[in-house]
mmCIF file of N, CA, C and O in Angstrom:
data_model
loop_
_atom_site.group_PDB
_atom_site.id
_atom_site.type_symbol
_atom_site.label_atom_id
_atom_site.label_comp_id
_atom_site.label_asym_id
_atom_site.label_seq_id
_atom_site.Cartn_x
_atom_site.Cartn_y
_atom_site.Cartn_z
ATOM 1 N N PRO A 1 43.902 -226.741 49.116
ATOM 2 C CA PRO A 1 43.112 -227.484 48.133
ATOM 3 C C PRO A 1 43.416 -227.015 46.700
ATOM 4 O O PRO A 1 43.769 -225.870 46.473
ATOM 5 N N CYS A 2 43.221 -227.921 45.783
ATOM 6 C CA CYS A 2 43.388 -227.616 44.359
ATOM 7 C C CYS A 2 42.119 -226.959 43.821
ATOM 8 O O CYS A 2 41.057 -227.038 44.436
ATOM 9 N N LEU A 3 42.241 -226.349 42.651
ATOM 10 C CA LEU A 3 41.091 -225.673 42.037
ATOM 11 C C LEU A 3 39.926 -226.638 41.832
ATOM 12 O O LEU A 3 38.781 -226.305 42.140
ATOM 13 N N TRP A 4 40.189 -227.852 41.354
ATOM 14 C CA TRP A 4 39.097 -228.790 41.105
ATOM 15 C C TRP A 4 38.402 -229.190 42.402
ATOM 16 O O TRP A 4 37.189 -229.393 42.426
ATOM 17 N N GLN A 5 39.155 -229.267 43.507
ATOM 18 C CA GLN A 5 38.547 -229.601 44.799
ATOM 19 C C GLN A 5 37.626 -228.467 45.253
ATOM 20 O O GLN A 5 36.545 -228.710 45.793
ATOM 21 N N MET A 6 38.056 -227.239 45.037
ATOM 22 C CA MET A 6 37.230 -226.097 45.412
ATOM 23 C C MET A 6 35.958 -226.036 44.559
ATOM 24 O O MET A 6 34.891 -225.694 45.052
ATOM 25 N N LYS A 7 36.069 -226.388 43.281
ATOM 26 C CA LYS A 7 34.885 -226.394 42.413
ATOM 27 C C LYS A 7 33.874 -227.445 42.872
ATOM 28 O O LYS A 7 32.672 -227.193 42.867
ATOM 29 N N VAL A 8 34.361 -228.611 43.279
ATOM 30 C CA VAL A 8 33.463 -229.656 43.780
ATOM 31 C C VAL A 8 32.803 -229.188 45.079
ATOM 32 O O VAL A 8 31.588 -229.319 45.263
ATOM 33 N N ALA A 9 33.577 -228.606 45.985
ATOM 34 C CA ALA A 9 33.027 -228.111 47.249
ATOM 35 C C ALA A 9 31.989 -227.022 46.995
ATOM 36 O O ALA A 9 30.934 -227.003 47.631
ATOM 37 N N LYS A 10 32.257 -226.131 46.054
ATOM 38 C CA LYS A 10 31.301 -225.064 45.718
ATOM 39 C C LYS A 10 29.998 -225.662 45.195
ATOM 40 O O LYS A 10 28.912 -225.224 45.575
ATOM 41 N N ALA A 11 30.102 -226.687 44.352
ATOM 42 C CA ALA A 11 28.900 -227.339 43.834
ATOM 43 C C ALA A 11 28.094 -227.981 44.963
ATOM 44 O O ALA A 11 26.866 -227.929 44.968
ATOM 45 N N PHE A 12 28.782 -228.599 45.938
ATOM 46 C CA PHE A 12 28.087 -229.149 47.111
ATOM 47 C C PHE A 12 27.296 -228.058 47.821
ATOM 48 O O PHE A 12 26.140 -228.240 48.197
ATOM 49 N N LEU A 13 27.934 -226.922 48.044
ATOM 50 C CA LEU A 13 27.307 -225.838 48.797
ATOM 51 C C LEU A 13 26.155 -225.195 48.033
ATOM 52 O O LEU A 13 25.185 -224.748 48.636
ATOM 53 N N GLN A 14 26.240 -225.153 46.711
ATOM 54 C CA GLN A 14 25.176 -224.538 45.914
ATOM 55 C C GLN A 14 23.929 -225.414 45.854
ATOM 56 O O GLN A 14 22.827 -224.911 45.684
ATOM 57 N N LYS A 15 24.096 -226.716 45.968
ATOM 58 C CA LYS A 15 22.980 -227.671 45.981
ATOM 59 C C LYS A 15 22.047 -227.522 44.787
ATOM 60 O O LYS A 15 20.847 -227.689 44.908
ATOM 61 N N ASP A 16 22.576 -227.177 43.622
ATOM 62 C CA ASP A 16 21.695 -226.995 42.477
ATOM 63 C C ASP A 16 21.877 -228.056 41.388
ATOM 64 O O ASP A 16 21.297 -227.959 40.326
ATOM 65 N N ARG A 17 22.698 -229.081 41.681
ATOM 66 C CA ARG A 17 22.918 -230.145 40.701
ATOM 67 C C ARG A 17 23.565 -231.350 41.378
ATOM 68 O O ARG A 17 24.093 -231.262 42.472
ATOM 69 N N ASP A 18 23.510 -232.480 40.681
ATOM 70 C CA ASP A 18 24.208 -233.671 41.143
ATOM 71 C C ASP A 18 25.687 -233.509 40.827
ATOM 72 O O ASP A 18 26.066 -232.788 39.909
ATOM 73 N N ILE A 19 26.527 -234.212 41.585
ATOM 74 C CA ILE A 19 27.973 -234.094 41.417
ATOM 75 C C ILE A 19 28.578 -235.479 41.250
ATOM 76 O O ILE A 19 28.269 -236.392 42.009
ATOM 77 N N VAL A 20 29.436 -235.613 40.266
ATOM 78 C CA VAL A 20 30.243 -236.818 40.099
ATOM 79 C C VAL A 20 31.688 -236.362 40.077
ATOM 80 O O VAL A 20 32.059 -235.495 39.292
ATOM 81 N N CYS A 21 32.478 -236.914 40.970
ATOM 82 C CA CYS A 21 33.888 -236.552 41.061
ATOM 83 C C CYS A 21 34.722 -237.800 40.796
ATOM 84 O O CYS A 21 34.593 -238.788 41.505
ATOM 85 N N ILE A 22 35.534 -237.739 39.757
ATOM 86 C CA ILE A 22 36.394 -238.871 39.412
ATOM 87 C C ILE A 22 37.838 -238.396 39.481
ATOM 88 O O ILE A 22 38.213 -237.445 38.797
ATOM 89 N N ALA A 23 38.612 -239.051 40.316
ATOM 90 C CA ALA A 23 40.032 -238.713 40.438
ATOM 91 C C ALA A 23 40.771 -239.980 40.862
ATOM 92 O O ALA A 23 40.207 -240.847 41.519
ATOM 93 N N GLY A 24 42.013 -240.059 40.501
ATOM 94 C CA GLY A 24 42.818 -241.232 40.819
ATOM 95 C C GLY A 24 43.085 -241.382 42.307
ATOM 96 O O GLY A 24 42.787 -240.494 43.115
ATOM 97 N N THR A 25 43.669 -242.503 42.655
ATOM 98 C CA THR A 25 44.018 -242.796 44.034
ATOM 99 C C THR A 25 44.966 -241.726 44.583
ATOM 100 O O THR A 25 45.915 -241.332 43.913
ATOM 101 N N SER A 26 44.658 -241.265 45.776
ATOM 102 C CA SER A 26 45.486 -240.292 46.509
ATOM 103 C C SER A 26 45.563 -238.909 45.867
ATOM 104 O O SER A 26 46.497 -238.162 46.120
ATOM 105 N N LEU A 27 44.571 -238.542 45.068
ATOM 106 C CA LEU A 27 44.564 -237.204 44.459
ATOM 107 C C LEU A 27 43.727 -236.195 45.241
ATOM 108 O O LEU A 27 43.718 -235.027 44.904
ATOM 109 N N GLY A 28 42.994 -236.638 46.269
ATOM 110 C CA GLY A 28 42.306 -235.688 47.127
ATOM 111 C C GLY A 28 40.801 -235.635 47.015
ATOM 112 O O GLY A 28 40.194 -234.601 47.276
ATOM 113 N N LYS A 29 40.161 -236.741 46.657
ATOM 114 C CA LYS A 29 38.696 -236.745 46.580
ATOM 115 C C LYS A 29 38.082 -236.468 47.946
ATOM 116 O O LYS A 29 37.091 -235.758 48.049
ATOM 117 N N THR A 30 38.688 -237.005 48.994
ATOM 118 C CA THR A 30 38.165 -236.821 50.344
ATOM 119 C C THR A 30 38.080 -235.345 50.710
ATOM 120 O O THR A 30 37.091 -234.888 51.274
ATOM 121 N N MET A 31 39.099 -234.580 50.371
ATOM 122 C CA MET A 31 39.098 -233.135 50.647
ATOM 123 C C MET A 31 37.881 -232.453 50.022
ATOM 124 O O MET A 31 37.314 -231.540 50.596
ATOM 125 N N SER A 32 37.461 -232.948 48.873
ATOM 126 C CA SER A 32 36.334 -232.334 48.166
ATOM 127 C C SER A 32 35.039 -232.374 48.957
ATOM 128 O O SER A 32 34.239 -231.456 48.884
ATOM 129 N N PHE A 33 34.809 -233.454 49.699
ATOM 130 C CA PHE A 33 33.569 -233.475 50.473
ATOM 131 C C PHE A 33 33.761 -233.060 51.916
ATOM 132 O O PHE A 33 32.798 -232.860 52.646
ATOM 133 N N TRP A 34 34.997 -232.877 52.375
ATOM 134 C CA TRP A 34 35.232 -232.311 53.708
ATOM 135 C C TRP A 34 35.146 -230.798 53.688
ATOM 136 O O TRP A 34 34.717 -230.192 54.671
ATOM 137 N N LEU A 35 35.557 -230.158 52.607
ATOM 138 C CA LEU A 35 35.577 -228.700 52.555
ATOM 139 C C LEU A 35 34.227 -228.057 52.895
ATOM 140 O O LEU A 35 34.190 -227.082 53.642
ATOM 141 N N PRO A 36 33.100 -228.564 52.386
ATOM 142 C CA PRO A 36 31.823 -227.938 52.745
ATOM 143 C C PRO A 36 31.539 -227.939 54.247
ATOM 144 O O PRO A 36 30.795 -227.089 54.740
ATOM 145 N N LEU A 37 32.150 -228.874 54.986
ATOM 146 C CA LEU A 37 31.951 -228.910 56.436
ATOM 147 C C LEU A 37 32.503 -227.653 57.114
ATOM 148 O O LEU A 37 32.081 -227.302 58.211
ATOM 149 N N LEU A 38 33.433 -226.964 56.455
ATOM 150 C CA LEU A 38 34.000 -225.746 57.026
ATOM 151 C C LEU A 38 33.018 -224.583 56.972
ATOM 152 O O LEU A 38 33.095 -223.664 57.771
ATOM 153 N N TRP A 39 32.115 -224.599 56.002
ATOM 154 C CA TRP A 39 31.218 -223.458 55.800
ATOM 155 C C TRP A 39 29.784 -223.719 56.213
ATOM 156 O O TRP A 39 29.037 -222.791 56.444
ATOM 157 N N LYS A 40 29.374 -224.960 56.270
ATOM 158 C CA LYS A 40 27.965 -225.226 56.525
ATOM 159 C C LYS A 40 27.807 -226.365 57.525
ATOM 160 O O LYS A 40 28.316 -227.455 57.316
ATOM 161 N N LYS A 41 27.101 -226.106 58.587
ATOM 162 C CA LYS A 41 26.802 -227.131 59.588
ATOM 163 C C LYS A 41 25.618 -227.953 59.101
ATOM 164 O O LYS A 41 24.834 -227.507 58.281
ATOM 165 N N GLY A 42 25.491 -229.133 59.619
ATOM 166 C CA GLY A 42 24.346 -229.957 59.270
ATOM 167 C C GLY A 42 24.758 -231.372 58.928
ATOM 168 O O GLY A 42 25.922 -231.754 59.050
ATOM 169 N N LEU A 43 23.806 -232.131 58.468
ATOM 170 C CA LEU A 43 24.011 -233.531 58.156
ATOM 171 C C LEU A 43 24.647 -233.686 56.781
ATOM 172 O O LEU A 43 24.202 -233.098 55.807
ATOM 173 N N GLN A 44 25.678 -234.471 56.732
ATOM 174 C CA GLN A 44 26.305 -234.815 55.462
ATOM 175 C C GLN A 44 26.523 -236.317 55.475
ATOM 176 O O GLN A 44 27.150 -236.855 56.387
ATOM 177 N N ILE A 45 25.983 -237.010 54.484
ATOM 178 C CA ILE A 45 26.105 -238.457 54.409
ATOM 179 C C ILE A 45 27.167 -238.795 53.374
ATOM 180 O O ILE A 45 27.104 -238.333 52.236
ATOM 181 N N ILE A 46 28.128 -239.591 53.793
ATOM 182 C CA ILE A 46 29.212 -240.001 52.914
ATOM 183 C C ILE A 46 29.204 -241.514 52.842
ATOM 184 O O ILE A 46 29.266 -242.196 53.869
ATOM 185 N N VAL A 47 29.113 -242.049 51.643
ATOM 186 C CA VAL A 47 29.107 -243.491 51.432
ATOM 187 C C VAL A 47 30.472 -243.892 50.898
ATOM 188 O O VAL A 47 30.939 -243.330 49.913
ATOM 189 N N THR A 48 31.105 -244.832 51.565
ATOM 190 C CA THR A 48 32.409 -245.319 51.116
ATOM 191 C C THR A 48 32.286 -246.799 50.763
ATOM 192 O O THR A 48 31.490 -247.515 51.366
ATOM 193 N N PRO A 49 33.071 -247.260 49.796
ATOM 194 C CA PRO A 49 32.979 -248.661 49.393
ATOM 195 C C PRO A 49 33.622 -249.632 50.382
ATOM 196 O O PRO A 49 33.389 -250.822 50.301
ATOM 197 N N LEU A 50 34.406 -249.110 51.299
ATOM 198 C CA LEU A 50 35.106 -249.969 52.251
ATOM 199 C C LEU A 50 34.905 -249.461 53.673
ATOM 200 O O LEU A 50 35.022 -248.261 53.928
ATOM 201 N N ASN A 51 34.596 -250.366 54.599
ATOM 202 C CA ASN A 51 34.429 -249.969 55.996
ATOM 203 C C ASN A 51 35.689 -249.303 56.536
ATOM 204 O O ASN A 51 35.622 -248.328 57.276
ATOM 205 N N GLN A 52 36.858 -249.831 56.179
ATOM 206 C CA GLN A 52 38.115 -249.274 56.669
ATOM 207 C C GLN A 52 38.299 -247.834 56.184
ATOM 208 O O GLN A 52 38.775 -246.986 56.931
ATOM 209 N N LEU A 53 37.925 -247.549 54.951
ATOM 210 C CA LEU A 53 38.029 -246.190 54.432
ATOM 211 C C LEU A 53 37.121 -245.245 55.229
ATOM 212 O O LEU A 53 37.506 -244.132 55.571
ATOM 213 N N GLY A 54 35.918 -245.698 55.547
ATOM 214 C CA GLY A 54 35.014 -244.892 56.362
ATOM 215 C C GLY A 54 35.600 -244.612 57.733
ATOM 216 O O GLY A 54 35.524 -243.493 58.241
ATOM 217 N N LYS A 55 36.200 -245.609 58.346
ATOM 218 C CA LYS A 55 36.824 -245.423 59.665
ATOM 219 C C LYS A 55 37.985 -244.441 59.572
ATOM 220 O O LYS A 55 38.149 -243.600 60.458
ATOM 221 N N GLN A 56 38.790 -244.538 58.515
ATOM 222 C CA GLN A 56 39.900 -243.600 58.340
ATOM 223 C C GLN A 56 39.382 -242.162 58.237
ATOM 224 O O GLN A 56 39.966 -241.244 58.809
ATOM 225 N N ASN A 57 38.261 -241.977 57.527
ATOM 226 C CA ASN A 57 37.673 -240.645 57.414
ATOM 227 C C ASN A 57 37.233 -240.120 58.776
ATOM 228 O O ASN A 57 37.492 -238.974 59.129
ATOM 229 N N VAL A 58 36.570 -240.962 59.545
ATOM 230 C CA VAL A 58 36.098 -240.564 60.870
ATOM 231 C C VAL A 58 37.285 -240.206 61.768
ATOM 232 O O VAL A 58 37.267 -239.194 62.474
ATOM 233 N N ASP A 59 38.328 -241.028 61.738
ATOM 234 C CA ASP A 59 39.509 -240.765 62.567
ATOM 235 C C ASP A 59 40.182 -239.445 62.180
ATOM 236 O O ASP A 59 40.580 -238.665 63.041
ATOM 237 N N SER A 60 40.307 -239.202 60.891
ATOM 238 C CA SER A 60 40.932 -237.955 60.428
ATOM 239 C C SER A 60 40.102 -236.736 60.818
ATOM 240 O O SER A 60 40.644 -235.708 61.232
ATOM 241 N N LEU A 61 38.783 -236.836 60.688
ATOM 242 C CA LEU A 61 37.915 -235.720 61.076
ATOM 243 C C LEU A 61 37.978 -235.482 62.581
ATOM 244 O O LEU A 61 37.962 -234.339 63.035
ATOM 245 N N ALA A 62 38.077 -236.548 63.367
ATOM 246 C CA ALA A 62 38.190 -236.397 64.825
ATOM 247 C C ALA A 62 39.461 -235.644 65.193
ATOM 248 O O ALA A 62 39.450 -234.790 66.087
ATOM 249 N N LYS A 63 40.554 -235.934 64.492
ATOM 250 C CA LYS A 63 41.806 -235.219 64.740
ATOM 251 C C LYS A 63 41.679 -233.733 64.420
ATOM 252 O O LYS A 63 42.375 -232.908 65.002
ATOM 253 N N ALA A 64 40.759 -233.417 63.502
ATOM 254 C CA ALA A 64 40.525 -232.017 63.136
ATOM 255 C C ALA A 64 39.389 -231.406 63.963
ATOM 256 O O ALA A 64 38.885 -230.341 63.646
ATOM 257 N N SER A 65 38.945 -232.104 65.008
ATOM 258 C CA SER A 65 37.871 -231.658 65.906
ATOM 259 C C SER A 65 36.527 -231.490 65.198
ATOM 260 O O SER A 65 35.736 -230.620 65.533
ATOM 261 N N VAL A 66 36.263 -232.356 64.217
ATOM 262 C CA VAL A 66 34.967 -232.366 63.533
ATOM 263 C C VAL A 66 34.193 -233.564 64.063
ATOM 264 O O VAL A 66 34.642 -234.705 63.955
ATOM 265 N N GLU A 67 33.038 -233.296 64.656
ATOM 266 C CA GLU A 67 32.223 -234.360 65.260
ATOM 267 C C GLU A 67 31.569 -235.200 64.171
ATOM 268 O O GLU A 67 31.070 -234.692 63.185
ATOM 269 N N THR A 68 31.583 -236.520 64.362
ATOM 270 C CA THR A 68 30.968 -237.434 63.407
ATOM 271 C C THR A 68 30.132 -238.463 64.130
ATOM 272 O O THR A 68 30.307 -238.722 65.312
ATOM 273 N N ASP A 69 29.222 -239.068 63.390
ATOM 274 C CA ASP A 69 28.445 -240.194 63.872
ATOM 275 C C ASP A 69 28.501 -241.211 62.745
ATOM 276 O O ASP A 69 28.031 -240.943 61.648
ATOM 277 N N ILE A 70 29.096 -242.349 63.003
ATOM 278 C CA ILE A 70 29.304 -243.325 61.939
ATOM 279 C C ILE A 70 28.357 -244.503 62.084
ATOM 280 O O ILE A 70 28.065 -244.951 63.188
ATOM 281 N N SER A 71 27.853 -244.962 60.955
ATOM 282 C CA SER A 71 27.052 -246.159 60.897
ATOM 283 C C SER A 71 27.662 -247.033 59.807
ATOM 284 O O SER A 71 27.748 -246.617 58.656
ATOM 285 N N VAL A 72 28.095 -248.220 60.175
ATOM 286 C CA VAL A 72 28.774 -249.103 59.222
ATOM 287 C C VAL A 72 27.872 -250.280 58.944
ATOM 288 O O VAL A 72 27.463 -251.002 59.846
ATOM 289 N N ALA A 73 27.545 -250.470 57.664
ATOM 290 C CA ALA A 73 26.744 -251.630 57.272
ATOM 291 C C ALA A 73 27.659 -252.840 57.149
ATOM 292 O O ALA A 73 28.794 -252.717 56.723
ATOM 293 N N SER A 74 27.136 -253.998 57.529
ATOM 294 C CA SER A 74 27.968 -255.196 57.412
ATOM 295 C C SER A 74 27.471 -256.102 56.319
ATOM 296 O O SER A 74 26.503 -255.926 55.715
#
């Protein structure tokens, strides 16, 4: 991970402020919210603008042996 990704993950784990992460396409925003899953168990809700993007996230996490439960709004 890049330094900015680690800073975003640290902010998630500290839970002391809101977080806005802006980065271009394919720069690694997804890594920023997956990293906290390595250190802390529990519920994490991720909202994606596209159903396909959400499915891609679930598939990638499954390959990494991270259990998910997906709910897709139509």
